[in-house]
GROMACS .gro file of C-alpha atoms in nm:
model
  318
    1UNK     CA    1  14.086   8.874  12.155
    2UNK     CA    2  13.833   8.800  11.882
    3UNK     CA    3  13.588   9.086  11.838
    4UNK     CA    4  13.395   9.275  11.572
    5UNK     CA    5  13.710   9.381  11.384
    6UNK     CA    6  13.808   9.019  11.324
    7UNK     CA    7  13.456   8.936  11.208
    8UNK     CA    8  13.466   9.227  10.964
    9UNK     CA    9  13.794   9.091  10.832
   10UNK     CA   10  13.637   8.751  10.767
   11UNK     CA   11  13.340   8.913  10.594
   12UNK     CA   12  13.579   9.121  10.384
   13UNK     CA   13  13.763   8.809  10.269
   14UNK     CA   14  13.433   8.646  10.169
   15UNK     CA   15  13.325   8.946   9.960
   16UNK     CA   16  13.672   8.968   9.808
   17UNK     CA   17  13.634   8.606   9.697
   18UNK     CA   18  13.295   8.693   9.542
   19UNK     CA   19  13.455   8.984   9.357
   20UNK     CA   20  13.740   8.774   9.218
   21UNK     CA   21  13.504   8.493   9.112
   22UNK     CA   22  13.275   8.749   8.945
   23UNK     CA   23  13.564   8.894   8.747
   24UNK     CA   24  13.639   8.550   8.597
   25UNK     CA   25  13.276   8.472   8.515
   26UNK     CA   26  13.277   8.533   8.140
   27UNK     CA   27  12.916   8.409   8.112
   28UNK     CA   28  12.802   8.723   8.296
   29UNK     CA   29  12.795   9.025   8.060
   30UNK     CA   30  12.811   9.253   8.365
   31UNK     CA   31  13.090   9.067   8.539
   32UNK     CA   32  13.305   9.377   8.589
   33UNK     CA   33  13.015   9.559   8.753
   34UNK     CA   34  12.964   9.270   8.992
   35UNK     CA   35  13.336   9.247   9.060
   36UNK     CA   36  13.357   9.620   9.133
   37UNK     CA   37  13.049   9.617   9.357
   38UNK     CA   38  13.152   9.321   9.573
   39UNK     CA   39  13.511   9.441   9.567
   40UNK     CA   40  13.407   9.776   9.714
   41UNK     CA   41  13.204   9.597   9.980
   42UNK     CA   42  13.516   9.393  10.062
   43UNK     CA   43  13.721   9.713  10.089
   44UNK     CA   44  13.468   9.862  10.331
   45UNK     CA   45  13.498   9.561  10.562
   46UNK     CA   46  13.873   9.520  10.533
   47UNK     CA   47  13.990   9.882  10.534
   48UNK     CA   48  13.691  10.085  10.651
   49UNK     CA   49  13.872  10.211  10.961
   50UNK     CA   50  14.160  10.338  10.749
   51UNK     CA   51  13.941  10.515  10.493
   52UNK     CA   52  13.781  10.753  10.741
   53UNK     CA   53  13.437  10.911  10.714
   54UNK     CA   54  13.504  11.087  10.384
   55UNK     CA   55  13.656  10.780  10.220
   56UNK     CA   56  13.370  10.559  10.334
   57UNK     CA   57  13.123  10.817  10.207
   58UNK     CA   58  13.284  10.809   9.861
   59UNK     CA   59  13.279  10.430   9.870
   60UNK     CA   60  12.904  10.430   9.946
   61UNK     CA   61  12.840  10.672   9.659
   62UNK     CA   62  13.030  10.441   9.424
   63UNK     CA   63  12.819  10.148   9.538
   64UNK     CA   64  12.502  10.349   9.481
   65UNK     CA   65  12.623  10.450   9.135
   66UNK     CA   66  12.695  10.089   9.036
   67UNK     CA   67  12.351   9.980   9.155
   68UNK     CA   68  12.169  10.284   9.019
   69UNK     CA   69  12.315  10.250   8.670
   70UNK     CA   70  12.225   9.878   8.668
   71UNK     CA   71  12.580   9.758   8.644
   72UNK     CA   72  12.503   9.434   8.829
   73UNK     CA   73  12.405   9.111   8.661
   74UNK     CA   74  12.345   8.748   8.751
   75UNK     CA   75  12.649   8.528   8.734
   76UNK     CA   76  12.662   8.165   8.629
   77UNK     CA   77  12.879   7.996   8.888
   78UNK     CA   78  13.057   7.673   8.804
   79UNK     CA   79  12.952   7.442   9.083
   80UNK     CA   80  12.752   7.123   9.126
   81UNK     CA   81  12.515   7.034   8.845
   82UNK     CA   82  12.138   7.008   8.875
   83UNK     CA   83  12.169   6.633   8.833
   84UNK     CA   84  12.412   6.603   9.125
   85UNK     CA   85  12.185   6.809   9.347
   86UNK     CA   86  11.887   6.591   9.259
   87UNK     CA   87  12.084   6.278   9.347
   88UNK     CA   88  12.180   6.420   9.686
   89UNK     CA   89  11.824   6.536   9.748
   90UNK     CA   90  11.683   6.190   9.675
   91UNK     CA   91  11.950   6.020   9.885
   92UNK     CA   92  11.953   6.245  10.193
   93UNK     CA   93  11.608   6.405  10.194
   94UNK     CA   94  11.557   6.634  10.491
   95UNK     CA   95  11.902   6.545  10.625
   96UNK     CA   96  12.037   6.802  10.379
   97UNK     CA   97  11.920   7.070  10.622
   98UNK     CA   98  12.111   6.935  10.922
   99UNK     CA   99  12.426   7.144  10.854
  100UNK     CA  100  12.210   7.457  10.839
  101UNK     CA  101  12.074   7.378  11.186
  102UNK     CA  102  12.428   7.371  11.323
  103UNK     CA  103  12.450   7.749  11.279
  104UNK     CA  104  12.162   7.862  11.508
  105UNK     CA  105  12.235   7.585  11.759
  106UNK     CA  106  12.599   7.692  11.788
  107UNK     CA  107  12.509   8.059  11.822
  108UNK     CA  108  12.221   8.012  12.067
  109UNK     CA  109  12.352   7.734  12.286
  110UNK     CA  110  12.704   7.872  12.273
  111UNK     CA  111  12.589   8.214  12.393
  112UNK     CA  112  12.395   8.066  12.684
  113UNK     CA  113  12.680   7.838  12.793
  114UNK     CA  114  12.971   8.068  12.710
  115UNK     CA  115  13.017   8.213  13.058
  116UNK     CA  116  13.017   7.866  13.214
  117UNK     CA  117  13.255   7.705  12.966
  118UNK     CA  118  13.637   7.691  12.969
  119UNK     CA  119  13.629   7.902  12.652
  120UNK     CA  120  13.467   8.186  12.839
  121UNK     CA  121  13.749   8.189  13.094
  122UNK     CA  122  14.026   8.208  12.837
  123UNK     CA  123  13.946   8.564  12.734
  124UNK     CA  124  13.979   8.462  12.369
  125UNK     CA  125  13.642   8.611  12.269
  126UNK     CA  126  13.525   8.961  12.346
  127UNK     CA  127  13.210   8.915  12.563
  128UNK     CA  128  13.036   9.199  12.377
  129UNK     CA  129  13.045   9.006  12.051
  130UNK     CA  130  13.022   8.646  12.168
  131UNK     CA  131  12.697   8.577  11.980
  132UNK     CA  132  12.832   8.704  11.648
  133UNK     CA  133  13.161   8.520  11.694
  134UNK     CA  134  12.978   8.196  11.764
  135UNK     CA  135  12.749   8.260  11.468
  136UNK     CA  136  13.053   8.277  11.239
  137UNK     CA  137  13.196   7.969  11.413
  138UNK     CA  138  12.869   7.788  11.346
  139UNK     CA  139  12.890   7.877  10.978
  140UNK     CA  140  13.247   7.742  10.963
  141UNK     CA  141  13.146   7.417  11.138
  142UNK     CA  142  12.843   7.369  10.912
  143UNK     CA  143  13.054   7.439  10.603
  144UNK     CA  144  13.321   7.191  10.710
  145UNK     CA  145  13.062   6.924  10.783
  146UNK     CA  146  12.897   6.976  10.446
  147UNK     CA  147  13.226   6.961  10.257
  148UNK     CA  148  13.327   6.639  10.434
  149UNK     CA  149  12.986   6.472  10.397
  150UNK     CA  150  12.893   6.570  10.041
  151UNK     CA  151  13.238   6.634   9.890
  152UNK     CA  152  13.132   6.909   9.647
  153UNK     CA  153  13.394   7.098   9.441
  154UNK     CA  154  13.622   7.309   9.660
  155UNK     CA  155  13.496   7.619   9.481
  156UNK     CA  156  13.131   7.541   9.566
  157UNK     CA  157  13.108   7.757   9.883
  158UNK     CA  158  13.235   8.068   9.704
  159UNK     CA  159  13.040   8.003   9.384
  160UNK     CA  160  12.713   7.923   9.560
  161UNK     CA  161  12.760   8.219   9.790
  162UNK     CA  162  12.820   8.440   9.488
  163UNK     CA  163  12.511   8.303   9.317
  164UNK     CA  164  12.302   8.387   9.622
  165UNK     CA  165  12.445   8.738   9.655
  166UNK     CA  166  12.399   8.804   9.282
  167UNK     CA  167  12.032   8.705   9.320
  168UNK     CA  168  11.986   8.951   9.605
  169UNK     CA  169  12.208   9.220   9.450
  170UNK     CA  170  12.232   9.568   9.597
  171UNK     CA  171  11.940   9.497   9.833
  172UNK     CA  172  12.180   9.297  10.051
  173UNK     CA  173  12.337   9.622  10.172
  174UNK     CA  174  12.015   9.807  10.253
  175UNK     CA  175  12.000   9.707  10.623
  176UNK     CA  176  12.345   9.856  10.691
  177UNK     CA  177  12.275  10.174  10.496
  178UNK     CA  178  11.933  10.223  10.656
  179UNK     CA  179  12.078  10.179  11.004
  180UNK     CA  180  12.320  10.459  10.921
  181UNK     CA  181  12.031  10.668  10.785
  182UNK     CA  182  11.845  10.638  11.115
  183UNK     CA  183  12.151  10.767  11.302
  184UNK     CA  184  12.183  11.056  11.056
  185UNK     CA  185  11.815  11.151  11.098
  186UNK     CA  186  11.847  11.149  11.475
  187UNK     CA  187  12.171  11.351  11.474
  188UNK     CA  188  12.020  11.602  11.230
  189UNK     CA  189  11.733  11.675  11.468
  190UNK     CA  190  11.457  11.543  11.245
  191UNK     CA  191  11.265  11.433  11.554
  192UNK     CA  192  11.267  11.785  11.698
  193UNK     CA  193  11.151  11.930  11.366
  194UNK     CA  194  10.867  11.681  11.337
  195UNK     CA  195  10.767  11.751  11.696
  196UNK     CA  196  10.755  12.126  11.633
  197UNK     CA  197  10.536  12.080  11.326
  198UNK     CA  198  10.307  11.843  11.514
  199UNK     CA  199  10.259  12.088  11.799
  200UNK     CA  200  10.173  12.357  11.547
  201UNK     CA  201   9.885  12.159  11.396
  202UNK     CA  202   9.761  11.955  11.693
  203UNK     CA  203   9.457  12.101  11.874
  204UNK     CA  204   9.539  12.136  12.242
  205UNK     CA  205   9.419  11.839  12.444
  206UNK     CA  206   9.330  11.621  12.146
  207UNK     CA  207   9.494  11.294  12.253
  208UNK     CA  208   9.341  11.078  11.981
  209UNK     CA  209   9.476  11.295  11.700
  210UNK     CA  210   9.822  11.287  11.862
  211UNK     CA  211   9.800  10.907  11.871
  212UNK     CA  212   9.702  10.899  11.503
  213UNK     CA  213   9.992  11.124  11.403
  214UNK     CA  214  10.237  10.920  11.611
  215UNK     CA  215  10.126  10.586  11.463
  216UNK     CA  216  10.110  10.717  11.105
  217UNK     CA  217  10.448  10.882  11.153
  218UNK     CA  218  10.597  10.553  11.271
  219UNK     CA  219  10.462  10.377  10.963
  220UNK     CA  220  10.570  10.657  10.727
  221UNK     CA  221  10.924  10.689  10.860
  222UNK     CA  222  10.956  10.310  10.853
  223UNK     CA  223  10.854  10.317  10.486
  224UNK     CA  224  11.125  10.578  10.425
  225UNK     CA  225  11.396  10.413  10.634
  226UNK     CA  226  11.293  10.051  10.590
  227UNK     CA  227  11.337   9.982  10.961
  228UNK     CA  228  11.099  10.054  11.248
  229UNK     CA  229  11.392  10.057  11.492
  230UNK     CA  230  11.542  10.347  11.297
  231UNK     CA  231  11.208  10.528  11.283
  232UNK     CA  232  11.133  10.493  11.654
  233UNK     CA  233  11.393  10.740  11.790
  234UNK     CA  234  11.264  11.005  11.548
  235UNK     CA  235  10.895  10.968  11.637
  236UNK     CA  236  10.958  10.902  12.004
  237UNK     CA  237  11.153  11.227  12.041
  238UNK     CA  238  10.898  11.413  11.828
  239UNK     CA  239  10.564  11.296  11.968
  240UNK     CA  240  10.590  10.979  12.176
  241UNK     CA  241  10.776  11.113  12.478
  242UNK     CA  242  10.699  11.487  12.488
  243UNK     CA  243  10.332  11.475  12.384
  244UNK     CA  244  10.186  11.130  12.450
  245UNK     CA  245  10.377  11.040  12.767
  246UNK     CA  246  10.470  11.368  12.936
  247UNK     CA  247  10.187  11.597  12.826
  248UNK     CA  248   9.900  11.346  12.830
  249UNK     CA  249  10.025  11.082  13.075
  250UNK     CA  250  10.024  10.788  12.837
  251UNK     CA  251  10.154  10.448  12.947
  252UNK     CA  252  10.520  10.440  12.830
  253UNK     CA  253  10.513  10.062  12.779
  254UNK     CA  254  10.204  10.080  12.559
  255UNK     CA  255  10.330  10.380  12.362
  256UNK     CA  256  10.662  10.209  12.295
  257UNK     CA  257  10.531   9.861  12.217
  258UNK     CA  258  10.229   9.955  12.004
  259UNK     CA  259  10.426  10.234  11.840
  260UNK     CA  260  10.676   9.976  11.719
  261UNK     CA  261  10.390   9.759  11.591
  262UNK     CA  262  10.263  10.057  11.393
  263UNK     CA  263  10.610  10.091  11.247
  264UNK     CA  264  10.610   9.725  11.149
  265UNK     CA  265  10.299   9.795  10.941
  266UNK     CA  266  10.520  10.027  10.737
  267UNK     CA  267  10.775   9.748  10.704
  268UNK     CA  268  10.515   9.546  10.512
  269UNK     CA  269  10.469   9.829  10.261
  270UNK     CA  270  10.819   9.931  10.159
  271UNK     CA  271  11.090   9.798   9.929
  272UNK     CA  272  11.338   9.965  10.164
  273UNK     CA  273  11.279   9.673  10.402
  274UNK     CA  274  11.475   9.465  10.155
  275UNK     CA  275  11.545   9.168  10.380
  276UNK     CA  276  11.170   9.118  10.431
  277UNK     CA  277  11.023   9.219  10.096
  278UNK     CA  278  11.282   9.232   9.817
  279UNK     CA  279  11.517   8.948   9.911
  280UNK     CA  280  11.238   8.682   9.922
  281UNK     CA  281  11.114   8.798   9.581
  282UNK     CA  282  11.467   8.772   9.441
  283UNK     CA  283  11.539   8.432   9.594
  284UNK     CA  284  11.206   8.290   9.477
  285UNK     CA  285  11.266   8.451   9.134
  286UNK     CA  286  10.919   8.606   9.129
  287UNK     CA  287  10.823   8.780   8.807
  288UNK     CA  288  10.695   9.077   9.009
  289UNK     CA  289  10.976   9.207   9.229
  290UNK     CA  290  10.718   9.393   9.439
  291UNK     CA  291  10.488   9.092   9.459
  292UNK     CA  292  10.552   9.035   9.831
  293UNK     CA  293  10.459   9.395   9.912
  294UNK     CA  294  10.141   9.383   9.704
  295UNK     CA  295  10.026   9.077   9.896
  296UNK     CA  296  10.092   9.246  10.230
  297UNK     CA  297   9.899   9.569  10.171
  298UNK     CA  298   9.569   9.406  10.268
  299UNK     CA  299   9.722   9.309  10.604
  300UNK     CA  300   9.926   9.620  10.677
  301UNK     CA  301   9.655   9.887  10.645
  302UNK     CA  302   9.386   9.724  10.864
  303UNK     CA  303   9.657   9.630  11.114
  304UNK     CA  304   9.771   9.992  11.131
  305UNK     CA  305   9.415  10.105  11.209
  306UNK     CA  306   9.392   9.841  11.482
  307UNK     CA  307   9.720   9.958  11.633
  308UNK     CA  308   9.594  10.317  11.646
  309UNK     CA  309   9.282  10.208  11.835
  310UNK     CA  310   9.477   9.979  12.069
  311UNK     CA  311   9.730  10.252  12.146
  312UNK     CA  312   9.455  10.502  12.229
  313UNK     CA  313   9.245  10.263  12.439
  314UNK     CA  314   9.523  10.078  12.624
  315UNK     CA  315   9.752  10.377  12.661
  316UNK     CA  316   9.505  10.643  12.770
  317UNK     CA  317   9.159  10.504  12.853
  318UNK     CA  318   9.240  10.194  13.060
   0.00000   0.00000   0.00000
């Protein structure tokens, strides 16, 4: 049965290919740093279960060290030339994007139809991971179609993938690490600690101030963690559930929904939300790596104020 373990294995092979290609890229003065970084990522996907918690912790520290000491550089993959890409662009136009559309169509339509198809009755795919499995299948189909249609060098998928990952760098791993950080915060009882401190400073019966602290806390913890979904369990257990909902009778739907929106305001302000703020800057090769965040400040702060007012009015006054 194909499940998450098999998908991790495929991802590990891809990162292993990036590591090997990086090691042979003599045009990159930091090729060994890149090779070590992507090689460690490959090890985590391929052998993470065998390493155990301590081994995976050491692996993460090594990744942080490589990134922190700026051991990563931009490779110069040997793939199609700029002239060849221009020829294809002029010839195919928007049709170049058709293979990319295969991926979401396969994942979305396949997930909806999976239970009604013969494939769903074979038991070949674990139902818990059907969307991810079909997403990988969509990538494979799109890649095969592209290779057959455009006939690029056989090394193009690995080299172009490596070029993309080198552009993003260490930020590509932030979502996984931040998800783990949210679990650590919750297990460590950070929510209970924040709740105790909030109760100590909150005047009894002051609902509006509790709303302000909850919304600001959502934004602040999102800035720290880079993910509002990781911040929500902390602030919900600290203030949202015990104070806003139970003590003051707030609408749970409003507290949850608008609280998440307040957290998303923090997403706009933090480099920790790498997939939203740092990756676009890297892919667009902006001179200011924090340029996306600077442009979003003027939206995030007024929006946070609006969310505070909406949470108070809709959750407690209406």
